[in-house]
Coordinates of C-alpha atoms in Angstrom, one line a residue:
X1 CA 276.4 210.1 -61.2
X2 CA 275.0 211.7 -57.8
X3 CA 277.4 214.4 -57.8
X4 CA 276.6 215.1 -61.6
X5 CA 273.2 215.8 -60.5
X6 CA 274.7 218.8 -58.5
X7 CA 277.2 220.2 -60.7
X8 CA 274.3 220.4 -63.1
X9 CA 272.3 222.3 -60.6
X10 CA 275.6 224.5 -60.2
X11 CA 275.5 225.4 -63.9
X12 CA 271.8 226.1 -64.1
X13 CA 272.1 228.7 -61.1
X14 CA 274.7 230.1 -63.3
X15 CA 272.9 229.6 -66.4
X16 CA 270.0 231.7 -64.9
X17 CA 272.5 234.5 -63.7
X18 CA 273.7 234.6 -67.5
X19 CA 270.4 234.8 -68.9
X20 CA 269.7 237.7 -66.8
X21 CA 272.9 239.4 -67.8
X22 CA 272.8 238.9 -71.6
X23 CA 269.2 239.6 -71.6
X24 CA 270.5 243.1 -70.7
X25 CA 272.9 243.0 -73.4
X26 CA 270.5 242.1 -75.9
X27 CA 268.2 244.6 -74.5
X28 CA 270.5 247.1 -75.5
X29 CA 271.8 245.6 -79.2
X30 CA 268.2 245.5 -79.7
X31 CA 267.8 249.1 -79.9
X32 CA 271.0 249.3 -81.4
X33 CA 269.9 247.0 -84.7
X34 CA 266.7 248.4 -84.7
X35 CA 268.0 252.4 -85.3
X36 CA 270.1 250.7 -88.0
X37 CA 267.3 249.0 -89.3
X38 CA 265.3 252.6 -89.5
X39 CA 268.3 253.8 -91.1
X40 CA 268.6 251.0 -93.5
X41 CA 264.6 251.3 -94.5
X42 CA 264.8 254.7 -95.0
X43 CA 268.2 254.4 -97.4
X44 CA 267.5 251.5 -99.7
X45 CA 264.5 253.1 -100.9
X46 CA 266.6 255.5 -103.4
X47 CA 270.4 254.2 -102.2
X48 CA 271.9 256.7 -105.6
X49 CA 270.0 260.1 -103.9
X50 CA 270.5 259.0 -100.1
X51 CA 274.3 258.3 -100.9
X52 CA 274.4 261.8 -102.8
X53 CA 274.3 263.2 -99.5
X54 CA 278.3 262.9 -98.0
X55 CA 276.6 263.4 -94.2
X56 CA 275.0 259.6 -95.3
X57 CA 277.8 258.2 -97.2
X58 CA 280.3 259.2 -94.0
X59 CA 277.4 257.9 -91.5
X60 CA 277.5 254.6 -94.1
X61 CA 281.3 254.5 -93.9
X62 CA 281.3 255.0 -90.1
X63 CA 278.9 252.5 -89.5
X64 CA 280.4 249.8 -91.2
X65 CA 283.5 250.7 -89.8
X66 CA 283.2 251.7 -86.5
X67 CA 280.2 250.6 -85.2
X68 CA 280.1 247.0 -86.6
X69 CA 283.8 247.1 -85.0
X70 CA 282.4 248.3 -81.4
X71 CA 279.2 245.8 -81.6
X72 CA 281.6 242.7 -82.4
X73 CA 284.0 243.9 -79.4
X74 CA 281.2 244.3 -77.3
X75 CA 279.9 240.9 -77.8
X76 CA 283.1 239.2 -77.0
X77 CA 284.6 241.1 -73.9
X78 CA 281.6 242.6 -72.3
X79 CA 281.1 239.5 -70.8
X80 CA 279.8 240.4 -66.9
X81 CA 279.1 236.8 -65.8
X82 CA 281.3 233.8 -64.8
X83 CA 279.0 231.4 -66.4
X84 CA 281.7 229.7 -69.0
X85 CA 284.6 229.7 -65.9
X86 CA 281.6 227.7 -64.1
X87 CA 281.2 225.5 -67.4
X88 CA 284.9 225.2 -67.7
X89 CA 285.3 223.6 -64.3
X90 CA 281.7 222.0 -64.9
X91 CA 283.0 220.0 -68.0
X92 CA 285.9 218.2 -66.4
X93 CA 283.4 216.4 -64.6
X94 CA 281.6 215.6 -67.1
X95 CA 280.9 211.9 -68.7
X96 CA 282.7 211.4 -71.8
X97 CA 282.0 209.2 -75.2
X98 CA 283.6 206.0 -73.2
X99 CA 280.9 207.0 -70.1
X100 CA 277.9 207.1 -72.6
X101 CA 278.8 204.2 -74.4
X102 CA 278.7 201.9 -71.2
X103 CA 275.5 203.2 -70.4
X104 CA 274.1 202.1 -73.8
X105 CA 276.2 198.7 -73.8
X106 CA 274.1 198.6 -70.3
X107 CA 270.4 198.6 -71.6
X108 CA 271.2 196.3 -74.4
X109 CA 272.6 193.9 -71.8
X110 CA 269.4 194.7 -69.3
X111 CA 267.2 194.5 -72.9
X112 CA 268.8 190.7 -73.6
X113 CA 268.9 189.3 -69.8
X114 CA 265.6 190.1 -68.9
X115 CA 263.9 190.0 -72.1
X116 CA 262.7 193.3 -72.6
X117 CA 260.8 194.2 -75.6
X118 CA 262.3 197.6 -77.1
X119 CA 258.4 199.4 -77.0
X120 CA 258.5 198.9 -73.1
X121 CA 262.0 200.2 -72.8
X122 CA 261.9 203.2 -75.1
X123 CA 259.0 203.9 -72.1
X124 CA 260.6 202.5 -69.8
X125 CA 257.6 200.7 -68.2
X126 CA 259.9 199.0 -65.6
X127 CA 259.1 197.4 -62.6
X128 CA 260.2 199.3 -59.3
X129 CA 260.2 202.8 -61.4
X130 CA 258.0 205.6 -60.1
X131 CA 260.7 208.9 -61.1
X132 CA 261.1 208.8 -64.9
X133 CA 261.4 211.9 -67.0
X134 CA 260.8 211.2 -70.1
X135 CA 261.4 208.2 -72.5
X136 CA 264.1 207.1 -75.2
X137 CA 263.2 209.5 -78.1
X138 CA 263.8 208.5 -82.0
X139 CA 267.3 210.1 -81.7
X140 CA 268.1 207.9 -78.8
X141 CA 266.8 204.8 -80.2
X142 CA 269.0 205.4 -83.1
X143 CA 271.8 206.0 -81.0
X144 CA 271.4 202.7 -79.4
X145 CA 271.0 200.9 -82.9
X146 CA 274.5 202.2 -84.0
X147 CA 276.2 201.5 -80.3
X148 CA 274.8 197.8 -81.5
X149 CA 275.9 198.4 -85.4
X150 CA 279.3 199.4 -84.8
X151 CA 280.1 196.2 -82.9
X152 CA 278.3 193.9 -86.0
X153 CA 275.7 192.7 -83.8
X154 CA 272.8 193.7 -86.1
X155 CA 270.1 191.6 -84.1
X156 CA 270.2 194.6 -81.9
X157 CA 270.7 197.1 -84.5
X158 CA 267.1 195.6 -86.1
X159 CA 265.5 196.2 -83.2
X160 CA 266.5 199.6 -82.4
X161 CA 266.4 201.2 -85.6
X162 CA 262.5 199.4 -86.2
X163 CA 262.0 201.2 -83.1
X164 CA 263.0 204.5 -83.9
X165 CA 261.1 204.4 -86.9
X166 CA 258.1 203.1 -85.4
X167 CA 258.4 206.3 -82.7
X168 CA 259.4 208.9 -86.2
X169 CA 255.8 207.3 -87.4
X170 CA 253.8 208.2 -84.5
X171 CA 254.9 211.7 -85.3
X172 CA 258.4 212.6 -83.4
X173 CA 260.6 214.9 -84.7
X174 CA 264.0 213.7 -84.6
X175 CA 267.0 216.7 -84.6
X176 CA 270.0 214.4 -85.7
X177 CA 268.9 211.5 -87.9
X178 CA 265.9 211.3 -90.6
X179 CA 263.7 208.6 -91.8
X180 CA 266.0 208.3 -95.4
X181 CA 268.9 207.6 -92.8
X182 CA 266.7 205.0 -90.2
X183 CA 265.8 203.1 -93.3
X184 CA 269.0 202.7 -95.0
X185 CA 270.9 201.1 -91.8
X186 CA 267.4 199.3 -91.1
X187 CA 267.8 197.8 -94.6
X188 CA 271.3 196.7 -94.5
X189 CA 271.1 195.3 -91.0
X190 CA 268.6 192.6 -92.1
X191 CA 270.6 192.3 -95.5
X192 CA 273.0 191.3 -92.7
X193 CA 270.5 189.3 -91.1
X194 CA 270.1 187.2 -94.0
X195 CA 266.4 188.8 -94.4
X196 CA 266.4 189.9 -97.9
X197 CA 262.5 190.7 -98.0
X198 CA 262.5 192.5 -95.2
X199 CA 266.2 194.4 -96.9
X200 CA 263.7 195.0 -99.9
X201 CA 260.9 195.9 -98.1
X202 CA 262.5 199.0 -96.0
X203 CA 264.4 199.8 -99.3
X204 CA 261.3 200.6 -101.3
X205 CA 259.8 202.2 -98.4
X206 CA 263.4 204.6 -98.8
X207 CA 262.6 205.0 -102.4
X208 CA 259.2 206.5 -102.1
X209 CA 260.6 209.1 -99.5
X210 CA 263.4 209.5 -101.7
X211 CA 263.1 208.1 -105.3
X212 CA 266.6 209.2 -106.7
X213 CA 268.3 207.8 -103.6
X214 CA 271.3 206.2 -105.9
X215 CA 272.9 204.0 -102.8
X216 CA 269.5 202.4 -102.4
X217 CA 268.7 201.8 -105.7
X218 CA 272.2 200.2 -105.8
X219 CA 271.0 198.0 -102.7
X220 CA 267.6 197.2 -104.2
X221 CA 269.3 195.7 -107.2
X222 CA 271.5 193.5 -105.4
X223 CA 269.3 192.6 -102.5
X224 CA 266.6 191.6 -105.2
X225 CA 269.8 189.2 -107.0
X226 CA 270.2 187.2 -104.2
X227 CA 267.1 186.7 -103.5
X228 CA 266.5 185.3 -106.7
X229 CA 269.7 183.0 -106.3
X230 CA 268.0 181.9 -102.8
X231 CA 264.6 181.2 -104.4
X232 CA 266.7 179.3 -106.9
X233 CA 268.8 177.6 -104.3
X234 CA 271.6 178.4 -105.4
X235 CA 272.1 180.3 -103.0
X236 CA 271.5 179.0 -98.7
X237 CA 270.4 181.5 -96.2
X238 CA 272.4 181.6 -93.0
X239 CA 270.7 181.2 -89.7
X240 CA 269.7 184.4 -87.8
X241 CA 271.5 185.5 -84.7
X242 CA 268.8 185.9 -82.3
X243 CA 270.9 187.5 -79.0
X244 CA 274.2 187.6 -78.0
X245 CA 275.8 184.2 -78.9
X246 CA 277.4 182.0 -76.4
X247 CA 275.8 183.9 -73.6
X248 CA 274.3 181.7 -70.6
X249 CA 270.9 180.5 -71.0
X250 CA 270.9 179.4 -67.8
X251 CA 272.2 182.6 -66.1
X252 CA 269.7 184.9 -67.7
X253 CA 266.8 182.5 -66.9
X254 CA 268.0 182.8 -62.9
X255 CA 268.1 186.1 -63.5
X256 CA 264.5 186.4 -64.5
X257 CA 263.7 184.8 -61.4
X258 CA 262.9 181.2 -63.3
X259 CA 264.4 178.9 -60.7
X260 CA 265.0 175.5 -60.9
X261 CA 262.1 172.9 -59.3
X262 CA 263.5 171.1 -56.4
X263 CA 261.5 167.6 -55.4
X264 CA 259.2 167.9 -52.5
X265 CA 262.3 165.6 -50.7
X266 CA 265.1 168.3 -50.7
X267 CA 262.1 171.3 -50.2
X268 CA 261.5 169.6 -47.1
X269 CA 265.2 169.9 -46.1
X270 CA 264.7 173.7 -46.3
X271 CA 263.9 175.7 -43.0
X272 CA 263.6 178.8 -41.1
X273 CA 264.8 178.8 -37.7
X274 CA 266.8 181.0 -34.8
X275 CA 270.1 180.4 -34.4
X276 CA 272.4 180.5 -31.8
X277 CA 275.4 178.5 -32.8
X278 CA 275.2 175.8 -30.9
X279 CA 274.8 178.5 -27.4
X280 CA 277.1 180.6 -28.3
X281 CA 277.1 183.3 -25.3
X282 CA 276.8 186.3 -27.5
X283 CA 273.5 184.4 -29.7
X284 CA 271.5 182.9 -26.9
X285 CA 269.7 186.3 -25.7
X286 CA 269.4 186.9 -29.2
X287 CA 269.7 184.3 -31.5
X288 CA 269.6 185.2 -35.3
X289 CA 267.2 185.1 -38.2
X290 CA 268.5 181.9 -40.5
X291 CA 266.8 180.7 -43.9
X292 CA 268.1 178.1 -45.7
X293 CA 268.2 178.6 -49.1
X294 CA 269.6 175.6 -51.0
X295 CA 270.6 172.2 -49.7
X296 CA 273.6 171.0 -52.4
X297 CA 275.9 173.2 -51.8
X298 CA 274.2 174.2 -48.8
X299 CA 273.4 178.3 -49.0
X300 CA 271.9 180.3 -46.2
X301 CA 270.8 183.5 -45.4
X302 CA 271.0 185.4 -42.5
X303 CA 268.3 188.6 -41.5
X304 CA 269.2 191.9 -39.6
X305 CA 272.9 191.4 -39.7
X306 CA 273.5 195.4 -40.0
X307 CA 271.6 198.2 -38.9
X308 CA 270.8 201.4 -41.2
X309 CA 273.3 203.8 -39.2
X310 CA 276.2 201.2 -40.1
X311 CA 274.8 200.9 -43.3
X312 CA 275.5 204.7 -43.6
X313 CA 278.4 204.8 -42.0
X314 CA 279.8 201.8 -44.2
X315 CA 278.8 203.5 -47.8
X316 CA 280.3 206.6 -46.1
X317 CA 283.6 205.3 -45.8
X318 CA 283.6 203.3 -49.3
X319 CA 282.8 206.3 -51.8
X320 CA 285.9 208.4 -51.6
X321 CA 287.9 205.1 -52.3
X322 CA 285.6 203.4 -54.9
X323 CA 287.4 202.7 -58.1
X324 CA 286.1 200.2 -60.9
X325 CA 286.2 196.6 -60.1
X326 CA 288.8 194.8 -61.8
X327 CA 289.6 191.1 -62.0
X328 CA 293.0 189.4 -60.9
X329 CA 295.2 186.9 -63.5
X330 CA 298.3 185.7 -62.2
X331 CA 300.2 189.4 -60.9
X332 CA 297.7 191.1 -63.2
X333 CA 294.6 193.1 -62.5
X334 CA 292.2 194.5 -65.2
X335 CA 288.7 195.4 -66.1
X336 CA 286.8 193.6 -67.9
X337 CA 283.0 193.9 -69.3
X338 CA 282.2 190.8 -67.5
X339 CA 282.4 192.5 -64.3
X340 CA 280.9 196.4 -63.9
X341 CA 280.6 197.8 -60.6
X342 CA 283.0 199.8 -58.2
X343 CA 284.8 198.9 -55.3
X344 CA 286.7 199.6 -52.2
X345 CA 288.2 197.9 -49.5
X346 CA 287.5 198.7 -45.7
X347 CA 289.7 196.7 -43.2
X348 CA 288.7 195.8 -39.4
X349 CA 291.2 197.2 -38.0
X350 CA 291.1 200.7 -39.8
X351 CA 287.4 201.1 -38.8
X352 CA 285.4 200.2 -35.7
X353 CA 282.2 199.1 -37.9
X354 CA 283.7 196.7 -40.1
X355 CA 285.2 195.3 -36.7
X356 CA 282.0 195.0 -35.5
X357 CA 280.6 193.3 -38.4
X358 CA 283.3 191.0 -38.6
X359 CA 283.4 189.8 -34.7
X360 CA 279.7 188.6 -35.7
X361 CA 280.6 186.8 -38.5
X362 CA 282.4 185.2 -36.2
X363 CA 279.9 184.7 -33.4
X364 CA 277.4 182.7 -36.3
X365 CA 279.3 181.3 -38.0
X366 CA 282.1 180.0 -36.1
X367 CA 284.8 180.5 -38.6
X368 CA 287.7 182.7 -37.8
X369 CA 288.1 186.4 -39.2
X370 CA 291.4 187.1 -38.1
X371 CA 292.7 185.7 -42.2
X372 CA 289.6 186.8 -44.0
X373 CA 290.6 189.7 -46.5
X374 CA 289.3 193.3 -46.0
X375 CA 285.6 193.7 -46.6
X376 CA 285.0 194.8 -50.3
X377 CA 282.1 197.3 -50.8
X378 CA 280.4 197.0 -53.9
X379 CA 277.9 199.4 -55.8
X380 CA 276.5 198.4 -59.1
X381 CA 274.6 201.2 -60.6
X382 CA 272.8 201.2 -64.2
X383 CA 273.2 197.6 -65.6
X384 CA 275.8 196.6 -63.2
X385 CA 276.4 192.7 -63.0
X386 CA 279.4 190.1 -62.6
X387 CA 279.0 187.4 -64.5
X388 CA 279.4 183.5 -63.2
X389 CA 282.6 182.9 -61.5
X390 CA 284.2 180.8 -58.6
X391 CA 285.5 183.1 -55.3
X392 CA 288.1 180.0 -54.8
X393 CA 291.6 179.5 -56.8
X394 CA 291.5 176.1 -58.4
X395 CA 293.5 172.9 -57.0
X396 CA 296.0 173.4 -59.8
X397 CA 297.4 176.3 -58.1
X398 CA 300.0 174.9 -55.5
X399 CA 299.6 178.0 -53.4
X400 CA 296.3 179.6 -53.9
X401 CA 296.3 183.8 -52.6
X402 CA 300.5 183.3 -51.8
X403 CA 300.8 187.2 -51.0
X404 CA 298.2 186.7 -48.3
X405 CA 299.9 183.3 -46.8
X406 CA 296.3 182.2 -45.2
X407 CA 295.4 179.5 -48.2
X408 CA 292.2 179.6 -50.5
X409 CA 288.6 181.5 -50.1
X410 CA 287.5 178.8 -47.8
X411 CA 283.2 180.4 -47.9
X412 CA 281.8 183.9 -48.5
X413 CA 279.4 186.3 -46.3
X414 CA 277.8 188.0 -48.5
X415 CA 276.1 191.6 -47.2
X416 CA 273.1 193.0 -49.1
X417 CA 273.5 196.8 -47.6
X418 CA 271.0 198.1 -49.9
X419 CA 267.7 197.0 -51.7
X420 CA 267.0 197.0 -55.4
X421 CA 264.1 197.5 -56.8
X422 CA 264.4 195.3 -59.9
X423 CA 266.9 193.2 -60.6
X424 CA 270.6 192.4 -58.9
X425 CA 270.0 188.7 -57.5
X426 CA 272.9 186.6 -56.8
X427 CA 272.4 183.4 -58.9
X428 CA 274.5 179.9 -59.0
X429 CA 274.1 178.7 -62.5
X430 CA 275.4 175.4 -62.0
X431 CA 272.5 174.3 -59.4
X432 CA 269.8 176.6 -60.1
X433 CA 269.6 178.6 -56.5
X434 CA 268.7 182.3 -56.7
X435 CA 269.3 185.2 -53.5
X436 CA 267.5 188.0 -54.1
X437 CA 269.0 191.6 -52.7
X438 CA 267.4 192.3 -49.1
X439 CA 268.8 195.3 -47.1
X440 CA 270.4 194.5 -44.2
X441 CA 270.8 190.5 -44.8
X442 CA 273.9 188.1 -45.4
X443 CA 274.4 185.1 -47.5
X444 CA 276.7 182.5 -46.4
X445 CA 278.2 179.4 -48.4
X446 CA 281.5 177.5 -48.4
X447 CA 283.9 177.2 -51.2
X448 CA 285.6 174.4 -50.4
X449 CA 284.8 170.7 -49.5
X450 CA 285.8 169.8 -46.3
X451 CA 288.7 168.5 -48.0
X452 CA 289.8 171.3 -49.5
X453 CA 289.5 170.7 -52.6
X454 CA 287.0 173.7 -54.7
X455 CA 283.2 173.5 -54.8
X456 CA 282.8 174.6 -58.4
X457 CA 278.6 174.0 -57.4
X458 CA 279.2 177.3 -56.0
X459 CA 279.4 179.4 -58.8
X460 CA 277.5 182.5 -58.7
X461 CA 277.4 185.4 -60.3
X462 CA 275.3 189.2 -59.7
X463 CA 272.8 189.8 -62.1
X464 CA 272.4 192.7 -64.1
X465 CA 270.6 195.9 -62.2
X466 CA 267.8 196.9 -63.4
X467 CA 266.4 199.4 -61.6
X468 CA 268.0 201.2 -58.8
X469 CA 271.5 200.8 -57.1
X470 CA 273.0 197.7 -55.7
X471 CA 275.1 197.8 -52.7
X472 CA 277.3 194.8 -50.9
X473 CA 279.7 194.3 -48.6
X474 CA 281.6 191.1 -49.1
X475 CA 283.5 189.3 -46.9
X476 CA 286.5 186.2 -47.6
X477 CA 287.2 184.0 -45.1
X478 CA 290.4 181.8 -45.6
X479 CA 290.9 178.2 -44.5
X480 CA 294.3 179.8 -42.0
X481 CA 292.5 179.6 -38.5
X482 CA 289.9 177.2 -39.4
X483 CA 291.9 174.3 -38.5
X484 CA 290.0 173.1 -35.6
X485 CA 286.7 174.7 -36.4
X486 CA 285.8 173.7 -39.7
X487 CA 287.3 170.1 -39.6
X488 CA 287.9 168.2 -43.0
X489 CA 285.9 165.1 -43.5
X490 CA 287.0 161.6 -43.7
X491 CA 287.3 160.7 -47.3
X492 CA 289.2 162.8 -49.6
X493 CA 286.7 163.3 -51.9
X494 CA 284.5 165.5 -49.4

């Protein structure tokens, strides 16, 4: 979306240059058109006695069929600008249908998981936001209502369209939808709703803008039927859908920063301290920042792992190669809309920061890096998000990442290289524990028990982005080479 920002600059440079040329052109058919007019004004007068004349009737004849001729040519070939070769090579970078509709899909999802009233989105009074240009106009909030429509979910499709009408109201003036338009599909959606007064209410409110309206005379008959049949009871109302169904509570509610309580007890297991790893020789001049951040499973964070010239030099090498993140089932892999970001993969050997980065992890940790998968670089832009999941293969699976040979996903390092001004925490739904994105810092956690067997307390998932851009740089560690370091425990069970 960055490099849009320039190829749009690229086109209004040559926009301008066009301008300047046609202006120049129209200079010219300007004096053109208006001799013709003087002509015209003079003829129509007495057209019989001016045509009487053959020196007019020839000029009429000539006009028509020379002139008009040379005014048409010159309009199409006397083109002395490149602006539509610009446009042409312009417009294959350009978003398409798919592009906008993800962006739309996006706000609904950022509307839903952090509870956003449609008034203070259409403004876009978010938190962290200081360079807006303008607002959602009416014609945007009705494009929103029929990204919702389309896909039946007419909770959203309410909301949107009561939106743009409120906006066409306060005195907007739409250019591709009208109020007799907004209030039919405004109608119908809480028809669909199972909201028959409010159906009848927005369908009179069509009538007096358009009293004839036949389709909503036809709806106002039939919404007033079953009305009667539910007043009755012969007919019962449905419950209202209210959001999108099935989707977790839990995991929009850490997403909105509502944590769960721990007891004084395990708050008091919770500390900052320096670490060292036990004097390790690389940590004991300069031991690192630790936090914990949750005792069961336990979850800690780690400050100043990276500094902002490998930061740069890390997004550097990850934006030719980013490519939409996918998801992996059995030898398939495939996006879904559970997971939208972009990734790409930087190995330790290929590049002398991610070796860097990676011979720390060692040194704090402990674990050994020589198995652990290339570091995956993540940016999540507009309502970018992946939604609860495991990093582990489950027990079932007698050879968990075979084309690797090195076992399971034994714990994660997790490497905010970017901040985010609103939204984009890490959240684990199933205990309650939130991490919110800080620039430059790394989250830890293991997968597995000691045993082996998969800590499904660690699910987690990246919460929608609100506002900004959300980078990471996760790293895999797997349980080849940590034999002797990370030893299992003695009961099975652990």
């Amino acid at each position: 979306m960055t490099e849009l920002l320039y190829v749009e600059k690229d086109l209004l440079a040559s926009l301008a240059n066009y301008i300047e040329v046609e202006q120049t052109k129209l200079d010219q058919i300007k004096r053109w058109a208006q001799n013709q007019a003087n002509i015209l004004a003079f003829s129509i007068e007495d057209p019989e006695s001016f045509l009487g004349h053959p020196l007019n009737a020839f000029s009429l004849l000539k006009r028509l069929n020379v002139d008009w001729g040379n005014l048409d040519r010159f309009l199409r070939t006397n083109l002395t600008s490149d602006f539509f070769d610009i446009l042409g090579v312009g417009m294959e970078k350009f978003p398409d249908e798919v592009d906008q509709l993800g962006v739309a899909e996006a706000l609904l999802r950022l509307q839903d998981t952090y509870e956003l009233d449609t008034n203070t989105l259409s403004k876009g009074n978010l938190p962290g936001t200081s360079k807006l240009l303008t607002g959602l106009n009416v014609d945007d909030c009705y494009y929103l209502s029929m990204v919702a429509y389309k896909k039946d979910d007419f909770y959203h499709a309410i909301l949107w369209l009561s939106q743009a009408l409120r906006q066409l109201e306060q005195g907007e003036t739409p250019t591709t939808v009208d109020a007799v338009t907004i209030l039919d599909y405004l109608s119908y959606s809480l028809y669909m709703q199972r909201d028959l007064e409010g159906a009848i209410h927005y369908t009179k409110q069509l009538l007096r803008i358009d009293p004839v309206n036949q389709r909503a005379l036809d709806n106002l008959f039939f919404f007033d039927f079953h009305l009667e049949k539910q007043k009755t009871g012969q007919e019962t109302p449905e419950p209202l859908e209210t959001g999108r169904g099935g989707y977790d509570a839990v995991y929009e509610q850490l997403c909105r920063g509502e944590s769960v309580e721990l007891t004084a007890r395990r708050q008091s297991r919770l500390f900052c301290r320096y670490h060292d790893n036990h004097g390790h020789p690389n940590l004991l001049i300069g031991p690192v920042k630790e936090e914990d951040l949750w005792d069961q499973p336990r979850i800690v964070r780690y400050y100043d792992m990276v500094t902002d010239d490998d930061i740069k030099m890390i997004k550097e090498l990850a934006k030719p190669n980013l490519l939409r993140s996918q998801v992996q089932d059995k030898d398939q892999n495939y996006a879904i809309p559970a997971r939208i970001s972009q990734n790409a993969w930087l190995g330790d050997m290929e590049y002398t920061v991610v070796d860097k980065l990676a011979k720390r992890l060692t040194d704090i940790t402990g674990l050994d890096t020589s198995t652990a998968e290339k570091m995956q670089v993540v940016n999540y832009g507009v309502g970018g998000q992946y939604e609860p999941h495991i990093d582990f293969v489950e027990d079932d699976v007698e050879e968990p990442y075979a084309e690797f040979g090195t076992g399971n996903r034994i714990a994660t390092w997790l490497l905010y290289i970017s901040d985010v001004p609103a939204g984009g925490a890490t959240v684990f739904p199933k205990v309650g524990a939130i991490s919110s994105p800080i620039k430059g810092s790394a989250v830890f956690w293991y997968n597995l028990h000691p045993s082996g067997k998969g800590d499904f307390r660690t699910q987690h998932a990246a919460c929608p982005v609100l506002v900004g851009s959300k980078w990471v740089a996760n790293t895999w560690l797997h349980e080849r080479g940590q034999e002797f370091r990370r030893r299992c425990g003695l009961q099975s069970t652990d």
